[in-house]
Tab-separated table of C-alpha atoms and ligand atoms in Angstrom:
chain	number	residue	atom	x	y	z
A	1	MET	CA	-5.462	-6.101	5.267
A	2	ILE	CA	-5.437	-2.740	3.445
A	3	SER	CA	-7.892	-0.292	5.026
A	4	THR	CA	-8.502	3.408	5.714
A	5	ASP	CA	-9.902	2.684	9.208
A	6	LEU	CA	-8.042	5.081	11.529
A	7	ASN	CA	-9.752	3.766	14.677
A	8	LEU	CA	-8.627	0.241	13.926
A	9	ALA	CA	-5.079	1.600	13.462
A	10	ILE	CA	-5.208	3.359	16.833
A	11	ASN	CA	-6.560	0.256	18.609
A	12	LEU	CA	-3.872	-1.991	17.135
A	13	LEU	CA	-1.076	0.445	18.058
A	14	ASN	CA	-2.507	0.852	21.587
A	15	SER	CA	-2.383	-2.916	22.020
A	16	GLY	CA	1.318	-3.036	21.063
A	17	GLU	CA	0.861	-4.202	17.455
A	18	ILE	CA	2.772	-2.834	14.472
A	19	ILE	CA	1.027	-1.537	11.319
A	20	ALA	CA	2.024	0.141	8.063
A	21	ILE	CA	1.196	3.849	7.831
A	22	PRO	CA	1.321	6.327	4.953
A	23	THR	CA	3.651	9.318	5.123
A	24	GLU	CA	4.432	11.984	2.520
A	25	THR	CA	7.825	10.330	1.871
A	26	VAL	CA	7.323	6.527	1.892
A	27	TYR	CA	5.128	4.114	3.863
A	28	GLY	CA	6.421	3.357	7.367
A	29	LEU	CA	6.216	0.243	9.533
A	30	ALA	CA	4.986	1.801	12.777
A	31	GLY	CA	4.796	0.809	16.425
A	32	ASN	CA	4.884	2.505	19.841
A	33	ALA	CA	8.424	3.934	20.029
A	34	LEU	CA	8.490	3.533	23.817
A	35	ASN	CA	7.386	-0.133	23.829
A	36	GLU	CA	10.352	-2.498	23.395
A	37	ASN	CA	8.147	-5.420	22.318
A	38	ALA	CA	6.674	-3.346	19.514
A	39	LEU	CA	10.201	-2.317	18.445
A	40	ILE	CA	11.299	-5.957	18.333
A	41	LYS	CA	8.290	-6.754	16.110
A	42	ILE	CA	9.393	-4.008	13.691
A	43	PHE	CA	12.982	-5.323	13.453
A	44	LYS	CA	11.711	-8.879	12.944
A	45	ALA	CA	9.093	-7.984	10.290
A	46	LYS	CA	11.742	-6.070	8.284
A	47	LYS	CA	14.503	-8.615	8.994
A	48	ARG	CA	16.536	-5.555	9.941
A	49	PRO	CA	19.679	-5.877	12.091
A	50	TYR	CA	19.254	-4.459	15.597
A	51	LEU	CA	22.272	-2.215	15.000
A	52	ASN	CA	20.310	-0.143	12.480
A	53	PRO	CA	18.183	2.311	14.527
A	54	LEU	CA	14.658	3.574	13.840
A	55	ILE	CA	13.235	7.029	13.103
A	56	THR	CA	10.754	8.321	15.699
A	57	HIS	CA	7.660	10.182	14.479
A	58	ILE	CA	5.814	12.809	16.537
A	59	GLY	CA	2.584	14.766	15.973
A	60	ARG	CA	3.222	17.632	18.428
A	61	ILE	CA	6.369	19.717	19.038
A	62	SER	CA	5.716	19.390	22.801
A	63	GLN	CA	6.612	15.664	22.554
A	64	LEU	CA	10.247	16.594	21.756
A	65	SER	CA	11.100	17.445	25.363
A	66	ASN	CA	10.181	13.871	26.426
A	67	LEU	CA	12.596	12.442	23.855
A	68	CYS	CA	15.535	14.840	23.365
A	69	LYS	CA	17.627	17.402	25.213
A	70	ASP	CA	20.122	20.185	24.363
A	71	ILE	CA	18.438	20.894	21.031
A	72	PRO	CA	20.739	23.236	19.045
A	73	ASN	CA	19.407	26.581	17.754
A	74	GLU	CA	19.904	25.537	14.147
A	75	ALA	CA	17.642	22.542	14.764
A	76	TRP	CA	14.885	24.876	15.975
A	77	VAL	CA	15.284	27.007	12.844
A	78	LEU	CA	14.867	23.924	10.638
A	79	ILE	CA	11.924	22.651	12.727
A	80	ASP	CA	10.227	26.009	12.298
A	81	VAL	CA	10.559	25.960	8.522
A	82	PHE	CA	10.309	22.278	7.580
A	83	TRP	CA	8.041	20.524	10.122
A	84	PRO	CA	5.702	18.911	9.509
A	85	GLY	CA	7.611	17.574	6.492
A	86	PRO	CA	10.320	15.278	5.111
A	87	LEU	CA	13.157	16.310	7.449
A	88	THR	CA	14.615	14.048	10.173
A	89	LEU	CA	16.892	15.530	12.843
A	90	LEU	CA	19.489	13.671	14.916
A	91	LEU	CA	19.178	15.126	18.430
A	92	PRO	CA	20.750	14.138	21.794
A	93	LYS	CA	18.359	11.645	23.382
A	94	ILE	CA	17.230	11.600	26.998
A	95	ASN	CA	18.287	8.592	29.051
A	96	SER	CA	14.911	6.877	29.394
A	97	ILE	CA	14.544	6.221	25.646
A	98	PRO	CA	14.732	2.464	24.831
A	99	ASP	CA	18.231	1.585	23.585
A	100	LEU	CA	16.664	-0.449	20.789
A	101	LEU	CA	15.232	2.716	19.246
A	102	THR	CA	18.680	4.261	18.736
A	103	SER	CA	20.700	1.002	18.712
A	104	GLY	CA	22.480	2.367	21.750
A	105	LEU	CA	23.577	5.595	20.016
A	106	GLU	CA	23.492	8.954	21.821
A	107	HIS	CA	21.257	10.605	19.249
A	108	LEU	CA	17.625	9.983	18.358
A	109	ALA	CA	16.386	10.413	14.783
A	110	VAL	CA	13.068	12.271	14.923
A	111	ARG	CA	10.617	13.880	12.515
A	112	MET	CA	7.058	15.170	12.214
A	113	PRO	CA	5.475	13.874	8.990
A	114	SER	CA	3.067	16.079	7.001
A	115	HIS	CA	0.788	13.396	5.514
A	116	PRO	CA	-2.675	14.344	6.894
A	117	MET	CA	-3.562	10.763	7.889
A	118	ALA	CA	-0.195	10.223	9.619
A	119	LEU	CA	-0.526	13.524	11.489
A	120	GLN	CA	-4.089	12.764	12.562
A	121	LEU	CA	-2.989	9.347	13.797
A	122	LEU	CA	-0.011	10.787	15.711
A	123	LYS	CA	-2.207	13.443	17.316
A	124	SER	CA	-4.703	10.750	18.433
A	125	ILE	CA	-2.194	8.758	20.499
A	126	ASP	CA	-0.086	9.848	23.447
A	127	TYR	CA	3.166	8.142	22.446
A	128	PRO	CA	5.525	8.644	19.473
A	129	LEU	CA	5.752	6.069	16.674
A	130	ALA	CA	8.931	4.368	15.550
A	131	ALA	CA	8.680	3.818	11.798
A	132	PRO	CA	11.333	2.658	9.375
A	133	SER	CA	10.305	2.349	5.732
A	134	ALA	CA	7.859	-0.571	5.354
A	135	ASN	CA	10.063	-2.747	3.139
A	136	PRO	CA	12.152	-5.827	3.879
A	137	TYR	CA	15.746	-4.861	4.784
A	138	LYS	CA	17.639	-3.503	1.743
A	139	TYR	CA	14.667	-3.774	-0.638
A	140	VAL	CA	13.011	-0.826	-2.412
A	141	SER	CA	10.931	1.475	-0.138
A	142	PRO	CA	7.128	1.383	-0.639
A	143	THR	CA	5.233	4.416	-1.967
A	144	SER	CA	1.737	2.851	-2.002
A	145	ALA	CA	-0.307	0.565	0.252
A	146	GLN	CA	-0.100	-2.149	-2.422
A	147	HIS	CA	3.729	-1.957	-2.408
A	148	VAL	CA	3.663	-2.719	1.327
A	149	ALA	CA	1.173	-5.550	0.804
A	150	ASP	CA	3.412	-7.130	-1.853
A	151	GLN	CA	5.907	-8.148	0.845
A	152	LEU	CA	4.325	-7.681	4.287
A	153	GLU	CA	0.590	-8.406	3.894
A	154	ASN	CA	0.727	-11.709	5.796
A	155	ILE	CA	3.122	-10.465	8.455
A	156	ILE	CA	1.292	-7.383	9.819
A	157	PRO	CA	-2.404	-6.948	10.775
A	158	LEU	CA	-3.068	-3.645	8.961
A	159	ILE	CA	-1.813	-1.443	6.140
A	160	LEU	CA	-3.394	1.981	6.622
A	161	ASP	CA	-4.105	3.294	3.124
A	162	GLY	CA	-3.336	6.984	2.597
A	163	GLY	CA	-2.902	6.805	-1.183
A	164	ASP	CA	0.322	7.240	-3.134
A	165	CYS	CA	3.119	9.099	-1.315
A	166	ASP	CA	3.492	12.679	-2.582
A	167	ILE	CA	7.269	12.894	-2.375
A	168	GLY	CA	8.339	9.296	-2.950
A	169	LEU	CA	11.838	9.554	-1.400
A	170	GLU	CA	12.647	9.188	2.295
A	171	SER	CA	13.244	12.177	4.550
A	172	THR	CA	16.519	14.109	4.552
A	173	ILE	CA	18.491	13.292	7.727
A	174	ILE	CA	20.452	16.144	9.349
A	175	GLY	CA	22.790	16.054	12.353
A	176	PHE	CA	24.750	18.727	14.234
A	177	GLU	CA	28.362	18.239	15.320
A	178	ASN	CA	31.035	20.769	16.380
A	179	ASN	CA	29.121	23.699	14.889
A	180	GLU	CA	28.747	21.903	11.583
A	181	VAL	CA	25.483	20.852	9.970
A	182	ILE	CA	25.838	17.376	8.515
A	183	VAL	CA	23.620	15.692	5.932
A	184	HIS	CA	23.447	11.988	6.852
A	185	ARG	CA	20.967	11.060	4.113
A	186	LEU	CA	19.829	12.997	1.060
A	187	GLY	CA	16.047	13.037	0.789
A	188	GLY	CA	12.823	14.974	0.371
A	189	ILE	CA	14.242	18.368	1.466
A	190	THR	CA	17.099	19.487	-0.789
A	191	ILE	CA	20.541	20.640	0.370
A	192	GLU	CA	19.843	23.966	-1.340
A	193	GLU	CA	16.742	24.457	0.854
A	194	ILE	CA	18.664	23.637	4.044
A	195	GLU	CA	21.578	25.941	3.158
A	196	ARG	CA	19.271	28.800	2.167
A	197	THR	CA	17.395	28.477	5.454
A	198	LEU	CA	20.486	28.277	7.696
A	199	LYS	CA	22.511	30.709	5.569
A	200	LYS	CA	25.530	28.378	5.697
A	201	SER	CA	27.045	25.442	3.856
A	202	VAL	CA	26.358	21.945	5.066
A	203	ILE	CA	28.663	18.934	4.963
A	204	LEU	CA	27.754	15.816	3.023
A	205	PHE	CA	28.537	12.921	5.196
A	206	GLU	CA	30.545	9.816	4.243
A	207	THR	CA	31.966	7.184	6.560
A	208	ASN	CA	33.054	3.622	6.919
A	209	ASP	CA	31.966	3.361	10.558
A	210	SER	CA	28.660	1.577	10.051
A	211	HIS	CA	27.916	1.237	13.755
A	212	LYS	CA	28.291	4.859	14.811
A	213	TYR	CA	26.793	5.961	11.508
A	214	PRO	CA	24.295	3.338	10.361
A	215	GLY	CA	22.309	3.566	7.165
A	216	GLN	CA	25.350	4.112	4.932
A	217	ASN	CA	24.901	0.813	3.110
A	218	LYS	CA	26.356	0.929	-0.368
A	219	LYS	CA	23.709	-1.527	-1.506
A	220	HIS	CA	20.070	-0.693	-0.810
A	221	TYR	CA	16.793	-0.013	-2.610
A	222	SER	CA	17.718	-2.981	-4.717
A	223	PRO	CA	15.558	-4.827	-7.132
A	224	ASN	CA	16.893	-8.348	-7.549
A	225	LYS	CA	18.202	-7.527	-11.009
A	226	ARG	CA	21.490	-6.016	-12.137
A	227	ILE	CA	21.264	-2.327	-13.134
A	228	THR	CA	23.741	-0.346	-15.262
A	229	LEU	CA	23.685	3.422	-14.748
A	230	ILE	CA	24.185	5.935	-17.563
A	231	PRO	CA	25.370	9.466	-16.652
A	232	PHE	CA	22.686	12.123	-17.223
A	233	GLY	CA	22.823	13.716	-20.650
A	234	SER	CA	25.202	11.221	-22.302
A	235	ASP	CA	24.054	9.485	-25.490
A	236	LEU	CA	21.486	6.785	-24.740
A	237	PRO	CA	22.708	3.354	-25.867
A	238	ARG	CA	20.866	1.402	-28.534
A	239	ILE	CA	19.639	-1.641	-26.624
A	240	HIS	CA	18.861	-5.248	-27.500
A	241	GLU	CA	15.113	-5.930	-27.662
A	242	GLU	CA	15.274	-8.140	-24.566
A	243	ASP	CA	16.851	-5.330	-22.516
A	244	THR	CA	15.217	-2.353	-20.765
A	245	LEU	CA	16.316	1.280	-20.940
A	246	ILE	CA	14.912	3.868	-18.527
A	247	SER	CA	15.802	7.426	-19.498
A	248	TRP	CA	15.459	10.534	-17.316
A	249	LEU	CA	13.045	12.203	-19.742
A	250	PRO	CA	10.524	10.408	-21.962
A	251	SER	CA	12.335	9.396	-25.180
A	252	SER	CA	11.517	7.345	-28.255
A	253	MET	CA	14.693	5.319	-27.570
A	254	SER	CA	13.715	4.205	-24.070
A	255	THR	CA	11.237	1.794	-22.508
A	256	ASP	CA	10.093	4.297	-19.872
A	257	SER	CA	11.342	7.417	-18.089
A	258	ILE	CA	12.003	8.259	-14.438
A	259	SER	CA	10.524	11.751	-14.720
A	260	ALA	CA	7.243	12.158	-16.612
A	261	ASP	CA	7.804	15.853	-17.360
A	262	GLY	CA	11.480	16.612	-16.686
A	263	THR	CA	10.926	17.864	-13.116
A	264	ASP	CA	12.799	16.411	-10.157
A	265	ILE	CA	9.476	16.262	-8.270
A	266	SER	CA	7.952	13.911	-10.819
A	267	GLY	CA	11.150	11.808	-10.900
A	268	ALA	CA	11.202	11.435	-7.106
A	269	SER	CA	7.582	10.351	-6.904
A	270	ARG	CA	7.969	7.748	-9.679
A	271	LEU	CA	11.378	6.272	-8.846
A	272	PHE	CA	10.562	3.533	-6.321
A	273	SER	CA	7.478	2.239	-8.101
A	274	LEU	CA	9.533	2.100	-11.299
A	275	LEU	CA	12.241	0.034	-9.539
A	276	ARG	CA	9.564	-2.332	-8.192
A	277	ASP	CA	8.018	-2.708	-11.665
A	278	LEU	CA	11.456	-3.466	-13.142
A	279	ASP	CA	11.888	-6.191	-10.567
A	280	LYS	CA	8.716	-7.933	-11.803
A	281	LYS	CA	9.505	-7.475	-15.489
A	282	GLU	CA	10.911	-10.161	-17.788
A	283	THR	CA	14.075	-8.477	-18.991
A	284	ARG	CA	17.705	-9.319	-19.608
A	285	LYS	CA	19.629	-6.174	-18.706
A	286	ILE	CA	18.426	-2.901	-17.209
A	287	TYR	CA	19.993	0.452	-18.110
A	288	ILE	CA	18.940	3.577	-16.207
A	289	GLU	CA	19.913	7.153	-16.998
A	290	GLN	CA	20.721	9.202	-13.892
A	291	ALA	CA	18.976	12.469	-12.947
A	292	PRO	CA	20.536	15.929	-13.362
A	293	ASN	CA	22.404	16.409	-10.077
A	294	ILE	CA	20.392	19.358	-8.725
A	295	GLY	CA	17.403	19.665	-6.395
A	296	LEU	CA	15.870	16.267	-5.630
A	297	GLY	CA	18.057	14.861	-8.434
A	298	GLU	CA	20.881	14.451	-5.899
A	299	ALA	CA	18.747	12.171	-3.704
A	300	ILE	CA	17.425	10.306	-6.752
A	301	ASN	CA	21.010	9.641	-7.918
A	302	ASP	CA	21.963	8.502	-4.394
A	303	ARG	CA	19.155	5.892	-4.477
A	304	LEU	CA	20.029	4.834	-8.049
A	305	LYS	CA	23.679	4.315	-7.105
A	306	ARG	CA	22.721	2.054	-4.202
A	307	ALA	CA	20.140	0.197	-6.297
A	308	ALA	CA	22.812	-0.506	-8.924
A	309	TYR	CA	25.541	-1.503	-6.457
A	310	PRO	CA	26.659	-5.039	-7.358
A	311	SER	CA	25.729	-7.863	-4.959
B	401	LIG	O1	11.031	9.295	5.238
B	401	LIG	C1	11.444	8.582	6.139
B	401	LIG	O2	12.358	8.938	6.903
B	401	LIG	C2	10.760	7.216	6.332
B	401	LIG	C3	9.331	7.450	6.773
B	401	LIG	C4	8.594	6.189	7.116
B	401	LIG	O3	9.304	8.363	7.820
B	401	LIG	N1	11.492	6.424	7.269
B	401	LIG	C5	12.705	5.868	6.947
B	401	LIG	O4	13.220	5.065	7.938
B	401	LIG	O5	13.253	6.059	5.890
B	401	LIG	P1	14.377	3.992	7.659
B	401	LIG	O6	14.526	3.272	8.956
B	401	LIG	O7	14.060	3.182	6.491
B	401	LIG	O8	15.641	4.842	7.422
B	401	LIG	C6	16.166	5.548	8.511
B	401	LIG	C7	17.640	5.733	8.387
B	401	LIG	C8	18.379	4.422	8.533
B	401	LIG	O9	19.380	4.388	7.550
B	401	LIG	C9	18.986	4.496	9.924
B	401	LIG	O10	20.225	3.856	9.983
B	401	LIG	C10	19.135	5.994	10.125
B	401	LIG	O11	18.048	6.563	9.466
B	401	LIG	N2	19.006	6.326	11.544
B	401	LIG	C11	17.954	6.116	12.351
B	401	LIG	N3	18.228	6.480	13.619
B	401	LIG	C12	19.478	6.966	13.607
B	401	LIG	C13	20.345	7.496	14.610
B	401	LIG	N4	19.951	7.606	15.861
B	401	LIG	N5	21.575	7.881	14.231
B	401	LIG	C14	21.985	7.756	12.954
B	401	LIG	N6	21.213	7.257	11.950
B	401	LIG	C15	19.993	6.866	12.278
B	402	LIG	MG1	14.500	2.336	4.719
């Protein structure tokens, strides 16, 4: 059921159920982060492997001390500037946190979302919410209540409707190791913003160790159709009438564009619903032009690369 009933949401969560909630990035599949049965329901509904941990969402800074310890100074600086907002921090977890939440890792991923309905919900309950994106494992993340319903309507009791997500890309994930600041996932806060705030360069993370560093799947956000990427700014190909061409900017040569007006903000907010529409469309081949690699364009290109990764 899609509804805006916040009290119903609170009652369901209090009774250990899981529900979909809006955030400013993408919709999340939420349950009590400290209740192992609720966590198991989340993994099962998403068909997500237990080795891929969940992000914890809080509504008050004071909740951090019940979840994490030894929080580095640079984390506090980022919290001050970017919370509530699309920034997730990897922080050393305290021992009593359920292992399922972090898949047994030493660090907890935590953020405070800025969507007004999500914040109100989090402030109305006395436990944090675990919430991965509300899509089946490896499919495109949802940016509207209807997107969630398309796959999960019959599996969960409630989809709390907070409208279309403002940002449309998941949160940026940042960790701290040996005095370095490491970007584990590009997302709604740009690298430029992080570096300007901390007055230092960050390291873009790449690894092959998928247990210690989950979420590095080469294939993700994938419609069930094959996508060919075109570098930004190269000549757009002339396509066969049964094929689809998505350019970065609106163009007479293309079927549609990622950005409506050339801004990275517009491109980010349209990307996932475009990928979902392409999945439903009768088409032979799909060509997509990448974004300029600045600002949110970096995160958009990260998602496009994973969406186009061959099966
Ligand atoms: O914007 C977002 O972050 C959304 C909304 C709902 O808040 N959530 C989201 O969650 O994108 P999810 O589960 O779809 O993506 C979280 C990523 C996964 O790739 C997971 O592997 C990684 O974060 N992650 C979670 N906990 C981690 C941890 N303790 N250490 C390393 N990576 C972690
Ligand atoms: Mg996800």
